[in-house]
XYZ file of C-alpha atoms in Angstrom:
386
model
C 104.754 112.283 30.331
C 107.100 114.072 32.602
C 105.965 115.618 35.866
C 107.946 118.408 37.490
C 107.549 120.172 40.830
C 107.361 123.881 40.870
C 110.449 125.610 41.628
C 110.771 126.970 45.098
C 112.268 130.354 45.486
C 112.429 131.441 49.070
C 113.838 134.860 48.212
C 110.914 135.700 45.944
C 108.527 134.539 48.576
C 110.184 136.680 51.189
C 110.354 139.593 48.843
C 106.638 139.267 47.951
C 105.628 139.104 51.584
C 107.702 142.187 52.364
C 106.095 144.103 49.529
C 102.521 142.939 50.433
C 102.622 143.387 54.211
C 105.471 145.727 55.121
C 104.769 148.453 55.897
C 101.221 147.373 56.986
C 98.408 148.878 54.880
C 95.668 150.995 56.301
C 93.288 148.093 55.857
C 95.482 145.705 57.737
C 95.670 148.183 60.652
C 91.960 148.703 60.628
C 91.145 144.922 60.521
C 93.754 144.013 63.231
C 92.832 146.925 65.420
C 89.193 145.931 65.457
C 90.135 142.226 66.073
C 92.587 142.769 68.992
C 90.267 145.013 70.894
C 87.631 142.149 71.074
C 90.321 139.572 71.676
C 91.812 141.309 74.709
C 88.236 141.917 76.054
C 87.446 138.133 75.566
C 90.606 137.027 77.270
C 89.994 139.208 80.303
C 86.320 138.070 80.540
C 87.141 134.273 80.099
C 90.136 134.705 82.561
C 87.836 136.013 85.199
C 85.242 133.155 84.592
C 88.152 130.636 84.865
C 89.338 132.037 88.220
C 85.752 131.923 89.530
C 85.273 128.413 88.248
C 88.541 127.287 89.943
C 87.695 128.888 93.107
C 84.250 127.125 93.086
C 85.989 123.717 92.631
C 88.285 124.077 95.689
C 86.367 126.361 98.067
C 85.289 123.358 100.079
C 88.926 122.276 100.437
C 89.817 125.773 101.511
C 87.133 125.929 103.992
C 88.255 122.614 105.780
C 91.997 123.045 105.134
C 94.387 122.908 108.111
C 97.249 123.859 105.863
C 96.146 127.286 105.097
C 93.926 129.072 102.698
C 96.700 130.783 101.041
C 97.660 127.465 99.367
C 94.289 127.434 97.638
C 94.830 130.830 96.087
C 98.316 129.875 94.983
C 96.940 126.779 93.363
C 94.508 128.831 91.346
C 97.222 131.289 90.431
C 99.657 128.631 89.280
C 97.001 126.695 87.466
C 95.758 129.843 85.435
C 98.588 129.443 82.754
C 97.460 126.053 81.865
C 93.775 127.057 81.695
C 94.994 130.084 79.513
C 96.877 127.867 76.933
C 94.344 124.908 76.862
C 91.008 126.599 76.890
C 90.829 130.440 77.222
C 93.108 131.390 74.426
C 91.323 128.994 72.007
C 87.764 130.114 72.874
C 88.759 133.809 72.968
C 90.385 133.760 69.555
C 87.474 131.779 68.069
C 85.002 134.230 69.427
C 86.869 137.356 68.530
C 87.730 136.236 65.057
C 84.091 135.158 64.395
C 82.784 138.286 65.864
C 85.096 140.713 64.038
C 84.735 139.097 60.578
C 81.014 138.698 61.301
C 80.604 142.442 61.996
C 82.346 143.230 58.746
C 80.092 140.949 56.855
C 76.899 142.204 58.616
C 77.787 145.920 58.061
C 78.640 145.146 54.430
C 82.285 146.301 55.103
C 83.496 142.991 53.825
C 81.469 143.478 50.482
C 83.027 146.892 49.997
C 86.639 145.604 50.675
C 86.105 142.772 48.266
C 84.523 145.008 45.606
C 87.743 147.006 45.791
C 89.597 144.048 44.497
C 90.960 142.723 47.732
C 90.405 138.877 48.315
C 88.849 137.525 51.587
C 92.051 135.598 52.274
C 94.098 138.795 51.943
C 91.558 140.697 54.314
C 92.006 138.118 57.118
C 95.667 137.577 56.450
C 96.775 139.881 59.616
C 94.600 137.817 61.996
C 95.771 134.475 60.569
C 99.486 135.694 60.924
C 98.754 136.764 64.530
C 97.233 133.320 65.273
C 100.495 131.604 63.832
C 102.585 133.777 66.258
C 100.301 132.608 69.081
C 100.770 129.049 68.066
C 104.601 129.303 68.490
C 104.241 131.238 71.585
C 101.911 128.753 73.122
C 104.287 125.938 72.337
C 107.150 127.741 73.845
C 105.104 128.653 77.033
C 103.864 125.078 77.496
C 107.569 123.949 77.526
C 109.083 126.579 79.699
C 106.398 128.105 81.915
C 103.149 126.017 82.131
C 104.739 122.607 82.879
C 106.863 123.958 86.002
C 103.886 125.971 87.151
C 101.638 122.947 87.021
C 104.043 121.262 89.298
C 103.844 124.103 91.681
C 100.068 124.063 91.538
C 99.967 120.326 92.422
C 102.377 121.042 95.391
C 100.175 123.815 96.667
C 97.020 121.563 96.293
C 98.886 118.832 98.402
C 99.592 121.523 101.150
C 95.954 122.677 100.906
C 94.790 119.110 101.559
C 97.385 118.733 104.454
C 95.520 117.476 107.685
C 92.519 116.088 105.861
C 91.809 112.876 107.400
C 89.686 111.585 104.532
C 92.596 112.163 102.099
C 95.967 110.614 101.603
C 97.936 112.885 99.309
C 100.869 111.961 97.316
C 101.341 108.411 98.736
C 98.449 106.059 97.620
C 98.935 104.113 94.435
C 98.595 100.562 93.331
C 101.260 99.555 90.834
C 102.987 96.607 89.240
C 106.755 97.046 88.863
C 109.173 94.938 86.776
C 112.412 94.395 88.704
C 115.718 92.864 87.653
C 114.982 89.542 88.934
C 111.158 89.499 89.304
C 108.005 91.416 89.580
C 106.559 93.589 92.543
C 103.034 94.646 93.483
C 103.120 97.632 95.771
C 100.086 99.025 97.404
C 101.451 102.430 98.459
C 104.769 104.048 99.450
C 104.612 106.372 102.463
C 107.125 109.163 101.595
C 107.130 110.548 105.049
C 108.020 107.321 106.962
C 109.826 105.818 103.905
C 107.892 102.577 104.355
C 105.550 100.579 101.881
C 102.223 99.912 103.613
C 99.156 97.973 102.800
C 100.877 95.333 100.879
C 104.255 94.285 99.535
C 104.232 91.399 97.106
C 107.224 90.062 95.176
C 107.767 87.045 92.910
C 111.308 86.054 92.180
C 112.023 84.327 88.829
C 114.644 82.022 87.853
C 116.894 82.331 84.757
C 114.365 80.197 82.984
C 111.705 82.754 83.953
C 109.706 80.470 86.138
C 108.678 81.306 89.631
C 111.428 80.692 92.410
C 109.707 82.009 95.416
C 106.725 84.381 96.396
C 106.731 86.944 99.270
C 103.500 88.393 100.492
C 103.941 90.996 103.367
C 101.973 93.663 105.144
C 104.636 96.142 105.336
C 108.305 96.708 103.984
C 111.049 99.047 105.065
C 114.434 99.353 103.763
C 117.541 99.323 106.063
C 120.231 101.479 104.384
C 122.956 100.285 106.815
C 122.477 96.632 105.975
C 121.032 97.247 102.647
C 118.136 94.705 103.177
C 114.464 94.958 103.116
C 112.739 94.251 106.468
C 109.390 92.677 105.686
C 106.673 92.442 108.467
C 103.783 89.956 108.465
C 105.508 87.994 105.558
C 104.434 84.688 104.081
C 107.102 83.027 102.061
C 106.264 80.428 99.370
C 108.880 78.334 97.533
C 108.422 76.473 94.243
C 110.371 73.722 92.529
C 111.206 73.325 88.858
C 107.812 71.777 88.161
C 105.921 74.822 89.658
C 104.879 72.745 92.660
C 104.834 74.386 96.171
C 107.805 73.174 98.058
C 107.177 75.145 101.320
C 105.011 77.955 102.923
C 106.420 79.689 105.818
C 105.246 82.741 107.944
C 107.402 85.158 109.798
C 106.402 88.194 111.955
C 109.557 89.854 110.492
C 112.238 88.754 108.126
C 115.242 90.343 106.244
C 115.477 89.919 102.483
C 118.339 91.210 100.129
C 116.376 92.253 97.010
C 117.812 94.053 93.949
C 115.593 97.191 94.099
C 115.863 99.919 96.557
C 113.138 102.201 97.818
C 113.850 104.895 95.195
C 112.592 102.448 92.672
C 109.148 102.314 94.082
C 108.590 106.104 94.846
C 105.585 107.515 93.063
C 106.205 108.506 89.459
C 107.527 111.977 88.891
C 104.095 113.438 88.565
C 101.395 114.276 86.200
C 102.361 114.483 82.447
C 101.253 118.089 82.546
C 104.219 118.712 84.727
C 106.772 117.752 82.073
C 108.335 119.226 79.075
C 109.343 117.167 75.970
C 112.652 115.986 77.354
C 111.270 115.087 80.779
C 108.454 113.103 78.958
C 111.019 111.123 76.917
C 113.050 110.406 80.247
C 109.724 109.400 81.907
C 108.822 107.088 78.963
C 112.228 105.318 79.397
C 111.747 104.992 83.209
C 108.328 103.440 82.851
C 109.618 100.946 80.202
C 112.359 99.823 82.536
C 109.808 99.254 85.317
C 107.327 97.631 83.110
C 104.590 100.378 83.524
C 102.186 101.678 80.849
C 103.297 104.781 79.145
C 100.393 105.601 76.809
C 99.614 108.869 78.510
C 103.230 110.002 78.138
C 103.374 109.416 74.426
C 99.877 111.311 74.178
C 101.396 114.052 76.065
C 104.437 114.337 73.753
C 102.318 114.656 70.689
C 99.888 116.990 72.500
C 102.707 119.445 73.057
C 102.790 120.098 69.266
C 99.194 119.253 68.239
C 97.306 121.366 70.940
C 98.810 124.698 70.046
C 97.970 124.234 66.371
C 94.279 124.335 67.422
C 94.758 128.149 67.735
C 95.294 128.361 63.966
C 92.483 125.959 63.213
C 89.980 127.997 65.300
C 91.140 131.154 63.746
C 90.306 129.694 60.292
C 86.953 128.411 61.705
C 86.102 131.907 62.931
C 86.988 133.499 59.571
C 84.761 131.105 57.749
C 81.858 131.439 60.168
C 82.183 135.231 60.074
C 82.141 135.320 56.196
C 78.738 133.697 56.207
C 77.238 135.923 58.931
C 74.547 138.324 57.686
C 73.231 139.966 60.823
C 73.587 139.777 64.604
C 77.336 138.971 64.645
C 77.593 138.546 68.338
C 74.878 135.849 68.494
C 76.392 134.021 65.680
C 79.897 134.201 67.228
C 78.666 132.979 70.591
C 76.796 130.101 68.884
C 79.865 129.129 66.711
C 82.212 129.406 69.771
C 80.069 127.254 71.879
C 79.341 124.680 69.288
C 82.887 124.297 68.211
C 84.257 124.249 71.832
C 81.801 121.426 72.761
C 82.655 119.520 69.669
C 86.400 119.676 70.433
C 85.930 118.886 74.002
C 84.034 115.610 73.124
C 86.341 114.520 70.091
C 89.842 115.321 71.547
C 89.510 113.302 74.901
C 87.674 110.414 73.200
C 90.415 109.996 70.582
C 93.103 110.232 73.228
C 91.412 107.642 75.300
C 91.448 105.386 72.264
C 95.062 105.872 71.860
C 95.923 105.265 75.451
C 94.090 101.941 75.278
C 95.792 101.023 71.864
C 92.642 100.988 69.839
C 94.280 103.382 67.312
C 97.893 104.647 66.946
C 98.921 107.175 69.544
C 100.156 109.766 67.055
C 96.715 109.447 65.195
C 94.844 110.023 68.512
C 96.791 113.212 69.103
C 96.590 114.674 65.730
C 93.132 113.439 64.380
C 91.144 116.317 65.892
C 93.097 119.126 64.172
C 93.384 117.081 60.931
C 89.534 116.635 60.772
C 89.035 120.459 61.394
C 91.596 121.285 58.735
C 90.122 118.934 56.292
C 86.767 120.520 56.683
C 88.012 123.929 56.542
C 89.874 123.009 53.165
C 86.612 122.000 51.634
C 84.922 125.181 52.833
C 87.554 127.528 51.668
C 87.789 125.827 48.404
C 84.122 126.474 47.836
C 84.434 129.977 48.803
C 86.754 130.933 45.924
C 87.646 134.219 47.483
């Protein structure tokens, strides 16, 4: 028995699409016009609610800020595109599609359209096509607009917190670093004074990868003229080939010539939300070189592609829920929107957490949520037979 794949003829597909959709039919214009009005209204409403929620989150910081309230408003403004792409757009399109198709179903317009010989898939085709355009637009905006604005938002938040005695912004972090000749443990790097405070620990390894000596200091500052580290309150422990302690000495201050300079210990570039695909790739290589974990970076790289796809998935969910609506479309739409949004908000972070902790592959952690939704939709639409 011979198996043959169907012949793919792009020219025929393009011609068929052109004949079917261009120019748009009266039905396409009617369906899309009803949908877009509700979609724009949902965007405005949800955007206003997001602004109010953001203000509520930082109004305490704004009231006690010594850096100026203007930084709080700028933080909200620069953070809005991230909320738009990640939350507002998804919920708005789910609600508007579910409500629009639900209204058609409740008013028997859907029955009339299908009685005229038009399939359900053809009826909702303009809306699905619009969601595909939004998918590509969201991906492009995340790369070119959202990532740099997230960085600006974080900078404004730091300025807002300036002068808060209870907060150290941008300097506190405890990290292990893999150096050229050993390993470091840094408590935090003060970027203003260019000094490591709270603890500077270094273990130097021999060529056989056994401990040579251990340094434990309270502070460390690099002297650029001499190109040496000046350690304060340092304890120096030396080992022999059998890993036995040879000597333990304490110094109030001592100079050491170590392979790494201060730039090596400065805080990582920032949140993965501030980086595009190429910056994430560079950040991964940087972390591998320093011996740091990079699970969140891999998750973010996959999310750049997987997250915008949710727009199309939720559009298909809205079409299916609207098809089964009999009455009270707005109540049904709200219920579906809230239920699906909550389900996504539980599933997506949970799977990503499993991926970061290497319980499941990172690619699966990023793509499993849209895959599960699409699988369920495939079953539903197959049973519809419309």
